[in-house]
CSV table of C-alpha atoms and ligand atoms in Angstrom, one decimal:
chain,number,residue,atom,x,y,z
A,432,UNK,CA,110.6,112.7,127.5
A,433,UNK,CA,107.7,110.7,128.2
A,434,UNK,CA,106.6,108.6,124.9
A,435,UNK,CA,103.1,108.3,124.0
A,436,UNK,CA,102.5,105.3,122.0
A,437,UNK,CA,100.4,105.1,119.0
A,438,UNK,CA,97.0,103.6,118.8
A,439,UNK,CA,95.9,100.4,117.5
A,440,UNK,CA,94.4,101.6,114.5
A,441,UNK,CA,97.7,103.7,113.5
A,442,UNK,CA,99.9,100.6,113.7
A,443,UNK,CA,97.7,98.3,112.3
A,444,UNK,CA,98.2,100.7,109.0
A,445,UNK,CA,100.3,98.9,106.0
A,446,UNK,CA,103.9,99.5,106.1
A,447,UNK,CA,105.5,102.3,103.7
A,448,UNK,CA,106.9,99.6,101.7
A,449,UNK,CA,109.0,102.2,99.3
A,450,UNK,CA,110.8,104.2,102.5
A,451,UNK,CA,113.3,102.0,102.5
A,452,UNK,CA,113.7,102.2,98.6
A,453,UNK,CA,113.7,105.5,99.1
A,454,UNK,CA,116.1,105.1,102.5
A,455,UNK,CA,119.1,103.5,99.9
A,456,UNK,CA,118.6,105.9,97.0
A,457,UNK,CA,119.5,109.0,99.4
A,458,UNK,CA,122.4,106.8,100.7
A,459,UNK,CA,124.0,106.7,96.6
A,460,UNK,CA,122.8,110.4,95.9
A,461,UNK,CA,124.7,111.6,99.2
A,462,UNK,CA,127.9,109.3,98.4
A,463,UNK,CA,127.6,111.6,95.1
A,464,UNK,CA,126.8,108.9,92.6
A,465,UNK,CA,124.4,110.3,89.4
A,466,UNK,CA,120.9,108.2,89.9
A,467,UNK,CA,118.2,107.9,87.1
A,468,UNK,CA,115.2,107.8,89.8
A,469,UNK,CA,112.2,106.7,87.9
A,470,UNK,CA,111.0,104.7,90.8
A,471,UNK,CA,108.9,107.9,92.0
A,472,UNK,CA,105.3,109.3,90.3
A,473,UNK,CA,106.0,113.0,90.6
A,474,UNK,CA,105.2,115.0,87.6
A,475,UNK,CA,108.5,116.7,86.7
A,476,UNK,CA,107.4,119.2,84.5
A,477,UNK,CA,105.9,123.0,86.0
A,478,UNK,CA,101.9,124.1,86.3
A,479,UNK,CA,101.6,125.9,83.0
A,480,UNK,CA,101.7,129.9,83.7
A,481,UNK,CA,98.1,130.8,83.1
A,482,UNK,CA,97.2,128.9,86.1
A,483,UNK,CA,100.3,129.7,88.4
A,484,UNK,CA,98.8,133.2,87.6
A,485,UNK,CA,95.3,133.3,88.3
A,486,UNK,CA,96.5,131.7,92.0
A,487,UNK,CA,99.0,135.0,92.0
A,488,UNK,CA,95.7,136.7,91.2
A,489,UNK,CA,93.7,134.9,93.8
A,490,UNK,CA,95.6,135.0,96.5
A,491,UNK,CA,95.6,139.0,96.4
A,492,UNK,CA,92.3,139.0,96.6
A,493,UNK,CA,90.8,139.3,100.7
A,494,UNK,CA,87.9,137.8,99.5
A,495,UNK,CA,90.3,134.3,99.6
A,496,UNK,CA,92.1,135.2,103.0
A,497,UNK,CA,88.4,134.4,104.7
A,498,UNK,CA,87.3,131.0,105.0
A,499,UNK,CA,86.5,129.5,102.0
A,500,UNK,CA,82.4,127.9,102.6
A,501,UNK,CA,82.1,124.5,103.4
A,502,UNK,CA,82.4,121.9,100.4
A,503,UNK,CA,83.6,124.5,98.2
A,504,UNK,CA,83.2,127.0,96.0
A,505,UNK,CA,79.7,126.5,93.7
A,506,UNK,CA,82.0,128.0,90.8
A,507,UNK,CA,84.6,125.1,91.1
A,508,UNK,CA,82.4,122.3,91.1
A,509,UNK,CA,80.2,124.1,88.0
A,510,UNK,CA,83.8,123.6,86.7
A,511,UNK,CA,84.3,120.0,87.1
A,512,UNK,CA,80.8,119.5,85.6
A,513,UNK,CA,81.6,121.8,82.4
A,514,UNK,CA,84.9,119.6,82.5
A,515,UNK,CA,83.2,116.3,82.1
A,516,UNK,CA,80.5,117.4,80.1
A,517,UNK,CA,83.1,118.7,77.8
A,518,UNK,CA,85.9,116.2,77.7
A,519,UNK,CA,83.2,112.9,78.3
A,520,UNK,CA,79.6,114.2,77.4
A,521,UNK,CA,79.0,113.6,80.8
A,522,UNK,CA,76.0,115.7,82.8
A,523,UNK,CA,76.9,116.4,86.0
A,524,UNK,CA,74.4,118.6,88.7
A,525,UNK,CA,77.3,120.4,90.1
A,526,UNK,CA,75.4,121.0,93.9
A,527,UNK,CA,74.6,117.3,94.6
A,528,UNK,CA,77.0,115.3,92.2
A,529,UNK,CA,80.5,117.6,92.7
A,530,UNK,CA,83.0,116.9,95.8
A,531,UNK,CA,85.5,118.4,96.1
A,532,UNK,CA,88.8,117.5,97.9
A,533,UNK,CA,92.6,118.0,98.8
A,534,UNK,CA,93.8,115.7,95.9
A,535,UNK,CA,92.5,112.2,94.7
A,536,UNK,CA,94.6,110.6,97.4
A,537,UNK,CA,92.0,112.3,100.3
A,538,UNK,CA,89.2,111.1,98.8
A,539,UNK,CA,90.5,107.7,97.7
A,540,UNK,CA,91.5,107.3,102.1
A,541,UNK,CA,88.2,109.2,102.9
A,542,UNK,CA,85.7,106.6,100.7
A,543,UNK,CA,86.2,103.5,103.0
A,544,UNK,CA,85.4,105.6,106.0
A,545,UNK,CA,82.1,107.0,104.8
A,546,UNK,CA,80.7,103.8,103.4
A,547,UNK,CA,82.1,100.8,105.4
A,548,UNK,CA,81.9,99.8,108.7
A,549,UNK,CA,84.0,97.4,110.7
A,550,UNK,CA,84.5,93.7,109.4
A,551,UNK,CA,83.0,95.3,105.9
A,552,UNK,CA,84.9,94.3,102.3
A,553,UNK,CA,86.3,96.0,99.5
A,554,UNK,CA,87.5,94.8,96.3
A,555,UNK,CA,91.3,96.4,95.2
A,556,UNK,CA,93.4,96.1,92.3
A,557,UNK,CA,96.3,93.7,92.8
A,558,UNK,CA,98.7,95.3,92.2
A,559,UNK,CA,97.5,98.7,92.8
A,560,UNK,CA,98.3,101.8,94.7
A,561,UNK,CA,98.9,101.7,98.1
A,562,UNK,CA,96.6,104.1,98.9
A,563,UNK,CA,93.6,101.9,98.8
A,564,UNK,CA,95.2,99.8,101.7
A,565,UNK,CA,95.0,102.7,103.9
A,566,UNK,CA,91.3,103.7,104.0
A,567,UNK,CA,90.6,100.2,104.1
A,568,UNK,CA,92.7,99.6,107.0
A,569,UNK,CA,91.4,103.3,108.9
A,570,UNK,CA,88.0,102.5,108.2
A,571,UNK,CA,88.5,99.1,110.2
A,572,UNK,CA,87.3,97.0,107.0
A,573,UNK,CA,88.6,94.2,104.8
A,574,UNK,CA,90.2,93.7,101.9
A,575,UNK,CA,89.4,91.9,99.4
A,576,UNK,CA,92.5,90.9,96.3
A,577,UNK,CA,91.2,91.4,92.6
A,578,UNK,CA,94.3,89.5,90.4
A,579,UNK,CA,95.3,91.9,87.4
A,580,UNK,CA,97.1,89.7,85.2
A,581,UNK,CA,99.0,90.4,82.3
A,582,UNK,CA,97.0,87.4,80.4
A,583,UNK,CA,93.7,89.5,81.1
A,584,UNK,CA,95.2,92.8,80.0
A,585,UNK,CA,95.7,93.9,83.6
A,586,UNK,CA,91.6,94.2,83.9
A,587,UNK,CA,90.1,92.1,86.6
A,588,UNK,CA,88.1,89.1,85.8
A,589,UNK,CA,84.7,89.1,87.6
A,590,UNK,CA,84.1,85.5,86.9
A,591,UNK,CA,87.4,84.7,88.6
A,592,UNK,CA,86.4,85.6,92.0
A,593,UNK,CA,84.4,83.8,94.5
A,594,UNK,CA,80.7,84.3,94.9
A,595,UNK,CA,80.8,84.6,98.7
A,596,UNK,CA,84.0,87.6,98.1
A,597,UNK,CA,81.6,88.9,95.2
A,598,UNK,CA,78.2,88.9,98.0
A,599,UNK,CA,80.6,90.5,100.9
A,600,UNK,CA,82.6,93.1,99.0
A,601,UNK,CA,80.5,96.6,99.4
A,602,UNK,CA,83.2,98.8,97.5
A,603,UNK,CA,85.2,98.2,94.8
A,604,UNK,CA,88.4,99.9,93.5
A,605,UNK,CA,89.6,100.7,90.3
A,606,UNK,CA,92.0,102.7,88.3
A,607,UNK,CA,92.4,103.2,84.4
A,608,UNK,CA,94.6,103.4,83.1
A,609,UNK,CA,96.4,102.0,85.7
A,610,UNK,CA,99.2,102.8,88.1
A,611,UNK,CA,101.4,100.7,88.1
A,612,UNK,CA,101.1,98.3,85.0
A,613,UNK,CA,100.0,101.1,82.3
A,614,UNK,CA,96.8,99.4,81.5
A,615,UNK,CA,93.6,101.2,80.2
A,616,UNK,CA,90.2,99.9,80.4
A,617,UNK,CA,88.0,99.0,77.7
A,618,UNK,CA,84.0,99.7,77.1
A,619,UNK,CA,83.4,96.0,77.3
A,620,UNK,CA,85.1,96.2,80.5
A,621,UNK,CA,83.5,99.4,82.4
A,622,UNK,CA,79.8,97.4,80.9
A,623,UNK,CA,80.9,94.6,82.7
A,624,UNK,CA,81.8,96.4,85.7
A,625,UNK,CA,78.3,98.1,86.5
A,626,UNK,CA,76.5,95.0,85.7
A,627,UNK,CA,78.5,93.5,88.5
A,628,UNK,CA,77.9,96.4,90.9
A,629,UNK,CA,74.2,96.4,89.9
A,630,UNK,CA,74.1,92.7,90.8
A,631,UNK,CA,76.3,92.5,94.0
A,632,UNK,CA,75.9,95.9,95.7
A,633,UNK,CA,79.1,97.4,95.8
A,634,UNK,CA,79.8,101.1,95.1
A,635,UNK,CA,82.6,101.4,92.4
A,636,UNK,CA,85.3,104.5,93.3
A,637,UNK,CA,87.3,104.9,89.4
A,638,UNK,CA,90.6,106.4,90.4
A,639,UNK,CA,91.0,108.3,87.0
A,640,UNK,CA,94.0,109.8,88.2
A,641,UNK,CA,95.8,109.1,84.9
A,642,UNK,CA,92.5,110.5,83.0
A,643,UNK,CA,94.4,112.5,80.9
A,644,UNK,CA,97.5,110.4,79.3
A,645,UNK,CA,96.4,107.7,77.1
A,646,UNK,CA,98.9,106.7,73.6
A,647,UNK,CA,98.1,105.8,70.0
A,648,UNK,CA,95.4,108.1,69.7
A,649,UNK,CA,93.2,106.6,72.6
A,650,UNK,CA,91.5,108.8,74.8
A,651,UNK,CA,91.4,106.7,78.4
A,652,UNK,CA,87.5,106.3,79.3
A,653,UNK,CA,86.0,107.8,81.9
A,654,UNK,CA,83.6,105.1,84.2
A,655,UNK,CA,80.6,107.6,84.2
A,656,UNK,CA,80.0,107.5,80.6
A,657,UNK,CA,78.8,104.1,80.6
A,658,UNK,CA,75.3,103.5,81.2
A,659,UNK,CA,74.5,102.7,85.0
A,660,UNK,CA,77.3,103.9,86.4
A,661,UNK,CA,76.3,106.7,88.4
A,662,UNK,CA,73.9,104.5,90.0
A,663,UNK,CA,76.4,102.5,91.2
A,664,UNK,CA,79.8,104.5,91.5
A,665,UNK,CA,81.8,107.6,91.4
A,666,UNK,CA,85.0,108.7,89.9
A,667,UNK,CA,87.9,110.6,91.5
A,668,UNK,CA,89.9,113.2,89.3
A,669,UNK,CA,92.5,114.4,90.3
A,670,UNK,CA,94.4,118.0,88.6
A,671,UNK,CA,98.3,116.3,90.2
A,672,UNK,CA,98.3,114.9,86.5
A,673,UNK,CA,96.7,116.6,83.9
A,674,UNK,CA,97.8,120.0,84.8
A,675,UNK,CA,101.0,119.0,87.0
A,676,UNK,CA,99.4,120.4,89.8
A,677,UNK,CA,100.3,117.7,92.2
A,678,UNK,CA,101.6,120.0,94.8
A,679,UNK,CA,98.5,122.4,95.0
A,680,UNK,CA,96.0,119.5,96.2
A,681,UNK,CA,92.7,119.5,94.6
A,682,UNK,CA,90.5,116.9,93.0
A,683,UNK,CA,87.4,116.3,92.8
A,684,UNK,CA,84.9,113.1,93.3
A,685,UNK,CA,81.7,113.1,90.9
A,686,UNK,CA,78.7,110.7,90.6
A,687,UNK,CA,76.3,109.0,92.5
A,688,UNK,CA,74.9,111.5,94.8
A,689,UNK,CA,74.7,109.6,98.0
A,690,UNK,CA,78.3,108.7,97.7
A,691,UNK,CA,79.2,112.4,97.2
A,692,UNK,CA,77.3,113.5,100.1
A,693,UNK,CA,78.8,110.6,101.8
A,694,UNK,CA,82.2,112.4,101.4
A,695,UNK,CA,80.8,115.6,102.0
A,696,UNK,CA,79.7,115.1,105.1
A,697,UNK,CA,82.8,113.5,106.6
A,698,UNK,CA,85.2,116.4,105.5
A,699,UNK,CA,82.6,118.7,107.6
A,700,UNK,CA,84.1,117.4,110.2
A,701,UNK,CA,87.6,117.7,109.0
A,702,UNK,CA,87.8,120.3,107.1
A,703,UNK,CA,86.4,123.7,105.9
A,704,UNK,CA,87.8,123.7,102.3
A,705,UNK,CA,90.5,124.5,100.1
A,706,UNK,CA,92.1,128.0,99.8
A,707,UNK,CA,90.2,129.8,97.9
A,708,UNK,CA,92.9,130.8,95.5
A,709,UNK,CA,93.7,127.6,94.8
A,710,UNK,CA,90.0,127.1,94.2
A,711,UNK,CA,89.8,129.8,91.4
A,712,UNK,CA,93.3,128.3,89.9
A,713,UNK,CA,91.7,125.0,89.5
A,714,UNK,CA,88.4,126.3,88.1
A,715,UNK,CA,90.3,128.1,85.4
A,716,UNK,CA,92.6,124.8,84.5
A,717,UNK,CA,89.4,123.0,84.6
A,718,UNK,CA,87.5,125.8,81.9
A,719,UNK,CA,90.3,127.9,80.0
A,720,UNK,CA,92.5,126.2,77.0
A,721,UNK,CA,93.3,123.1,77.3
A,722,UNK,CA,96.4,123.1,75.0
A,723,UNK,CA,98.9,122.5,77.6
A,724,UNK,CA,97.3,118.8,78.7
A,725,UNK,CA,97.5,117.9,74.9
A,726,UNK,CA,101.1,118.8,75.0
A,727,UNK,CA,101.9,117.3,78.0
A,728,UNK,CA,100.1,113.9,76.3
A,729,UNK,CA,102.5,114.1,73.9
A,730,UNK,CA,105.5,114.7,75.7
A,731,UNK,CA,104.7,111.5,77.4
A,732,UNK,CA,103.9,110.1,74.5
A,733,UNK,CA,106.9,110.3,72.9
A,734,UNK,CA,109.4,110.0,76.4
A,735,UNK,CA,107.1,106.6,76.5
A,736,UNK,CA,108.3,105.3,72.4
A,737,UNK,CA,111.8,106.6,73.5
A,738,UNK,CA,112.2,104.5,76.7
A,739,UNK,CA,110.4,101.1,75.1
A,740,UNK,CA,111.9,101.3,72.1
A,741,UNK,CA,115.0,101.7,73.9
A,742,UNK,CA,114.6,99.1,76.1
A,743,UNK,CA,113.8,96.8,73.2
A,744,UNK,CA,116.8,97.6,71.2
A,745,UNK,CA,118.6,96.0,74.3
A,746,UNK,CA,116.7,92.9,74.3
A,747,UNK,CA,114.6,93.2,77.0
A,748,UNK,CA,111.0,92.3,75.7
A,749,UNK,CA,109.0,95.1,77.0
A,750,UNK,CA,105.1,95.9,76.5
A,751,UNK,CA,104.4,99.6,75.8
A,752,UNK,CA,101.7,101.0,78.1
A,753,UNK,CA,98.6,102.0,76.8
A,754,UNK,CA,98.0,104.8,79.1
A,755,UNK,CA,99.2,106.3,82.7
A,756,UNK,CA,103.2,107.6,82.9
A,757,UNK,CA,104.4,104.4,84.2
A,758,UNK,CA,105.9,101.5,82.0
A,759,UNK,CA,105.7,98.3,83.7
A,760,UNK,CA,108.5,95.8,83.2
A,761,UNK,CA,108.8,92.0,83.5
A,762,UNK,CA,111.7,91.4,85.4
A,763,UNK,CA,114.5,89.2,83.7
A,764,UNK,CA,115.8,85.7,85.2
A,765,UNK,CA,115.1,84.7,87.9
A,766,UNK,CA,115.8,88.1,90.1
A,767,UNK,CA,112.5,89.1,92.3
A,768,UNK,CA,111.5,92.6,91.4
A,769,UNK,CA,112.9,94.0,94.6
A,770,UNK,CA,116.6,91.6,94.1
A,771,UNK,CA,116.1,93.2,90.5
A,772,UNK,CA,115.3,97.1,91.8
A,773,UNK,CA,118.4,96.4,94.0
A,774,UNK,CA,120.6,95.6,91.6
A,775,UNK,CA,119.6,98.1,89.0
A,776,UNK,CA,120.5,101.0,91.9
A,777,UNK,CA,123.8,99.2,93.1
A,778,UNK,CA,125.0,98.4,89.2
A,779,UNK,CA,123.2,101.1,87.3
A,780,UNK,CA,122.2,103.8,89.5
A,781,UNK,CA,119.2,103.7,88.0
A,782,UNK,CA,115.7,103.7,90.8
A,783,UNK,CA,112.6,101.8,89.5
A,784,UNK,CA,109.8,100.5,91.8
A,785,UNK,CA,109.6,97.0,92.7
A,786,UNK,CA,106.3,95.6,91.3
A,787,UNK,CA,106.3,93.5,94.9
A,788,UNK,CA,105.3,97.1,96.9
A,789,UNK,CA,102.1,97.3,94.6
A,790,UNK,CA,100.7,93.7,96.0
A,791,UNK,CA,101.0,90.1,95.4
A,792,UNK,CA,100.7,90.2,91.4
A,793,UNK,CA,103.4,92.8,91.2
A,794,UNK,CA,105.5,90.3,91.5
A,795,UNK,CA,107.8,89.6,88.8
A,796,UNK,CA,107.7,93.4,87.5
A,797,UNK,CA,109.5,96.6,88.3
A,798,UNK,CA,107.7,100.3,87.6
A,799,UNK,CA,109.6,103.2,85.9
A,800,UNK,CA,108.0,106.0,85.5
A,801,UNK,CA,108.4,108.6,82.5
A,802,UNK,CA,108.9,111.3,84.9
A,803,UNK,CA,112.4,112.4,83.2
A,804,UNK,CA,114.1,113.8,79.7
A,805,UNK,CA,114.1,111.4,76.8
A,806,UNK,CA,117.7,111.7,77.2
A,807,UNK,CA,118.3,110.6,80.6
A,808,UNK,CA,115.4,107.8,79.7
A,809,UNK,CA,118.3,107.1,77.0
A,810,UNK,CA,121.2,107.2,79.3
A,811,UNK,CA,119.2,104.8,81.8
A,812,UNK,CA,118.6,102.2,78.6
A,813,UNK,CA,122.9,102.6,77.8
A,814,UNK,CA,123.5,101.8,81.5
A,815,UNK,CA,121.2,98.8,81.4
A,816,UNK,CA,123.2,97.5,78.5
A,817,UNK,CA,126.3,97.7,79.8
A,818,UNK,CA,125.0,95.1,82.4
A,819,UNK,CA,125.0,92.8,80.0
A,820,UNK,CA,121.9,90.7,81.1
A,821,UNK,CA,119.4,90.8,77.8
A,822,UNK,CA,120.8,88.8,74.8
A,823,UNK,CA,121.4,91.2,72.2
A,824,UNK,CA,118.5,90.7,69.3
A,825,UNK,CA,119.7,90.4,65.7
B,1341,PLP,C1,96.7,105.8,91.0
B,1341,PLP,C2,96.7,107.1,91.8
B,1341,PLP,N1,95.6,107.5,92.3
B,1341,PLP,C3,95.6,108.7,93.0
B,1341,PLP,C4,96.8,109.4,93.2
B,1341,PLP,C5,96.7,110.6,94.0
B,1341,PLP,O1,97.0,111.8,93.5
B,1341,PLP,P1,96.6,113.1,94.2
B,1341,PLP,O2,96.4,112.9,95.6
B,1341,PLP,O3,97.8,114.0,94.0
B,1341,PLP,O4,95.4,113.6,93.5
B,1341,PLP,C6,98.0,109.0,92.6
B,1341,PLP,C7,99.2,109.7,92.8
B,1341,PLP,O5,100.3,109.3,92.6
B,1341,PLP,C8,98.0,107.7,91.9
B,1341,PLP,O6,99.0,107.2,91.3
C-alpha cells in the first residue's frame, strides 16, 4: 500500500511523551499484575444523574438531531455568564464575551492559531500541560519557558524573565491551580499578571480547568475578577472537572471580546457546534444545584489529606496541594523523575507521571493524581513503604 507521509507541520508536533508510560503500564496490567495508576487525569467518578438526564431528554428531542447554529446555542453561553456571575461576580455579555468549545483542550490548541502568526512568541508554564506545546507548534510560533519554581510557590516571576522574551511574547499561558504541581494563584499574583499584559502586549489565556477544586476552605480565583483583565485576557473553563464531564466535551472561553471572536471565527471553519443535547446538559450543570461540585470538592479533599498524610507517615516530606487533583512530589535520592516513575511501576505497581513530561522544571518531581479510592491511595502509600527508601520519622 502506497504510504503517504506526513507534513512538516505534523512531525514537527512535540512528541507524546507519556505513550510510552502508558506503553509499559499495559505491558504489567496484561502480565496480570494489580497497578495503582495515578499517573493519568481522568476524573474517575460518574456525571451526576440530573445532567446524564436532561442529555437523555435532549437527545429525544428532533429539535437536537438538526444542526445545532453556528457558535452555539444563545441559552448555553447565557449559562456560562449566569455561572460566572454567580460563582465570581463576574458580568459577562453572553453574545460577544461567550465561546463555546469541544472541551478546554480545543480552545487551549485553537488560541495560538487565531492570534499568532509564524516566528510569533508565547509565554508557557514550565512545567505545564502539554497541550500548550501543541497550538504553539500548529500555529508555527515560538515558545517561550516561564520557570515555576517551588521557591516562588509554583507562580511565575515576571521580573525573572528577559525584557526582549517579555517585548516578543504576544500570549501568555496560565493555569490555577495548576496541573501538574497543585499550585493556586494568589490576588497579588493575577494583579501582577494584567499589569504585565497591560505593559507588554500579550493576551493572557487562564486555563481554569481545575476552577472548581481548591482545599482548606479556598475558593481558586478566577483571572477575570481582577481589575483589567478582560482587557487583556480570557479564561477557559472547562465542565471535564467540575461536573466529571470530561467525556461529553464542552467548555467554554470568556473575556475579552476580540479574543472570543478570534475563536469564533476559526471554528466557523471547523466546525458547526456541539450536539445540541449536549448543549442543553451543560446549560443545566452550569444553572441547576450545584451540590454535587461541593461534594465532589470534598471528596477530593479528603482522598488529598489521606494520600499526603499518608505519604508523610512514610517519611517522604510531601507538600499538600493547595488546589487541582494532582499532588506533586519531590522525588527522593538521586532517582530522575522518570528512573523514579520506573521504578515505582517495576517495584510497586504503582503509575505516577514523571514531572520531566511536563517541561524542564518538572524535573525532580513525579505527579499522582487523586483519581482513585482513599483506600487504594492507602494501599499505594503501604507499597511505597515496603520499598524501604524514606527513613522512617520518629
Ligand atoms: C490543565 C488542563 N487544562 C485543560 C485540560 C483540558 O480539559 P478538557 O479538554 O477536557 O476540557 C486539562 C485536562 O486534563 C488539563 O489538565
Amino acid at each position: 500500500m502506497k504510504h503517504f507521509s506526513q507534513s512538516d507541520l505534523l512531525n514537527n508536533l512535540p512528541k507524546q511523551f507519556f505513550a510510552s508510560l502508558v506503553k509499559k503500564t499495559n505491558q504489567y496490567i496484561e502480565k496480570g499484575y494489580d497497578i495503582i495508576n495515578l499517573g493519568q487525569g481522568n476524573p474517575d467518578q460518574p456525571t451526576p444523574e440530573h445532567i446524564v438526564k436532561k442529555l437523555q431528554q435532549a437527545a429525544a428531542n428532533p429539535v437536537n438531531h438538526k444542526y445545532s447554529p453556528f457558535q452555539g446555542f444563545r441559552y448555553l453561553k447565557k449559562a456560562a455568564a449566569l455561572f460566572y456571575k454567580r460563582e465570581y461576580g463576574v458580568e459577562l455579555d453572553p453574545d460577544k464575551e461567550v465561546a463555546i468549545l469541544f472541551g478546554g483542550k480545543a480552545g487551549l490548541v485553537e488560541i495560538p492559531q487565531c492570534l499568532l502568526n509564524p516566528g510569533d512568541a508565547a509565554l508557557v508554564p514550565d512545567p505545564g500541560y502539554p497541550d500548550y506545546w501543541s497550538g504553539i507548534v500548529l500555529a508555527r510560533a515560538e515558545m517561550i519557558n516561564m520557570p515555576l519554581l517551588e521557591e516562588n510557590d509554583f507562580l511565575p516571576n515576571f521580573a525573572d524573565l528577559p525584557e526582549e522574551d517579555a517585548k516578543k511574547a504576544k500570549l501568555m499561558f496560565l493555569n490555577y491551580p495548576n496541573n501538574p504541581t497543585g499550585a493556586t494563584a494568589t490576588k497579588e499574583f493575577f494583579e501582577q499578571t494584567v499589569k504585565f499584559a497591560e505593559e507588554n502586549d500579550i493576551c493572557v489565556v487562564h486555563d481554569f480547568a481545575y476552577g472548581a477544586i481548591g482545599f482548606d476552605g479556598q475558593k481558586p480565583l478566577s483571572f477575570l475578577q481582577f481589575e483589567g483583565a478582560k482587557d487583556v485576557g480570557i479564561e477557559i473553563y472547562t465542565l471535564s472537572k467540575t461536573y466529571n464531564m470530561a467525556g461529553w466535551r464542552v467548555g467554554f472561553a470568556v473575556g475579552n471580546e476580540s479574543v472570543i471572536s478570534a475563536i469564533n471565527l476559526l471554528q466557523d471553519h471547523m466546525y458547526v457546534s456541539l450536539f445540541g443535547a449536549i448543549q442543553e446538559a451543560a446549560s443545566a450543570a452550569l444553572t441547576e444545584s450545584q451540590e454535587c461540585v461541593v461534594k465532589l470538592n470534598s471528596m477530593y479533599e479528603s482522598r488529598r489529606n489521606t494520600l499526603i498524610n499518608g505519604l508523610r507517615s512514610i517519611g517522604w516530606n510531601v507538600t499538600a496541594p493547595k488546589g487541582s487533583f494532582f499532588a506533586w512530589l519531590k522525588v527522593p535520592g538521586n532517582f530522575t523523575s522518570e528512573q523514579f516513575s520506573d521504578y515505582l511501576l517495576e517495584k510497586a505497581h504503582i503509575v505516577v507521571a514523571p514531572g520531566i513530561g511536563f517541561g524542564k522544571h518538572g524535573e525532580g518531581y513525579v505527579r499522582a493524581g487523586l483519581l482513585t479510592s482513599e483506600d487504594r491511595l492507602l494501599e499505594a502509600v503501604e507499597r511505597i513503604k515496603a520499598l524501604k527508601i524514606f527513613k522512617m520519622m520518629d
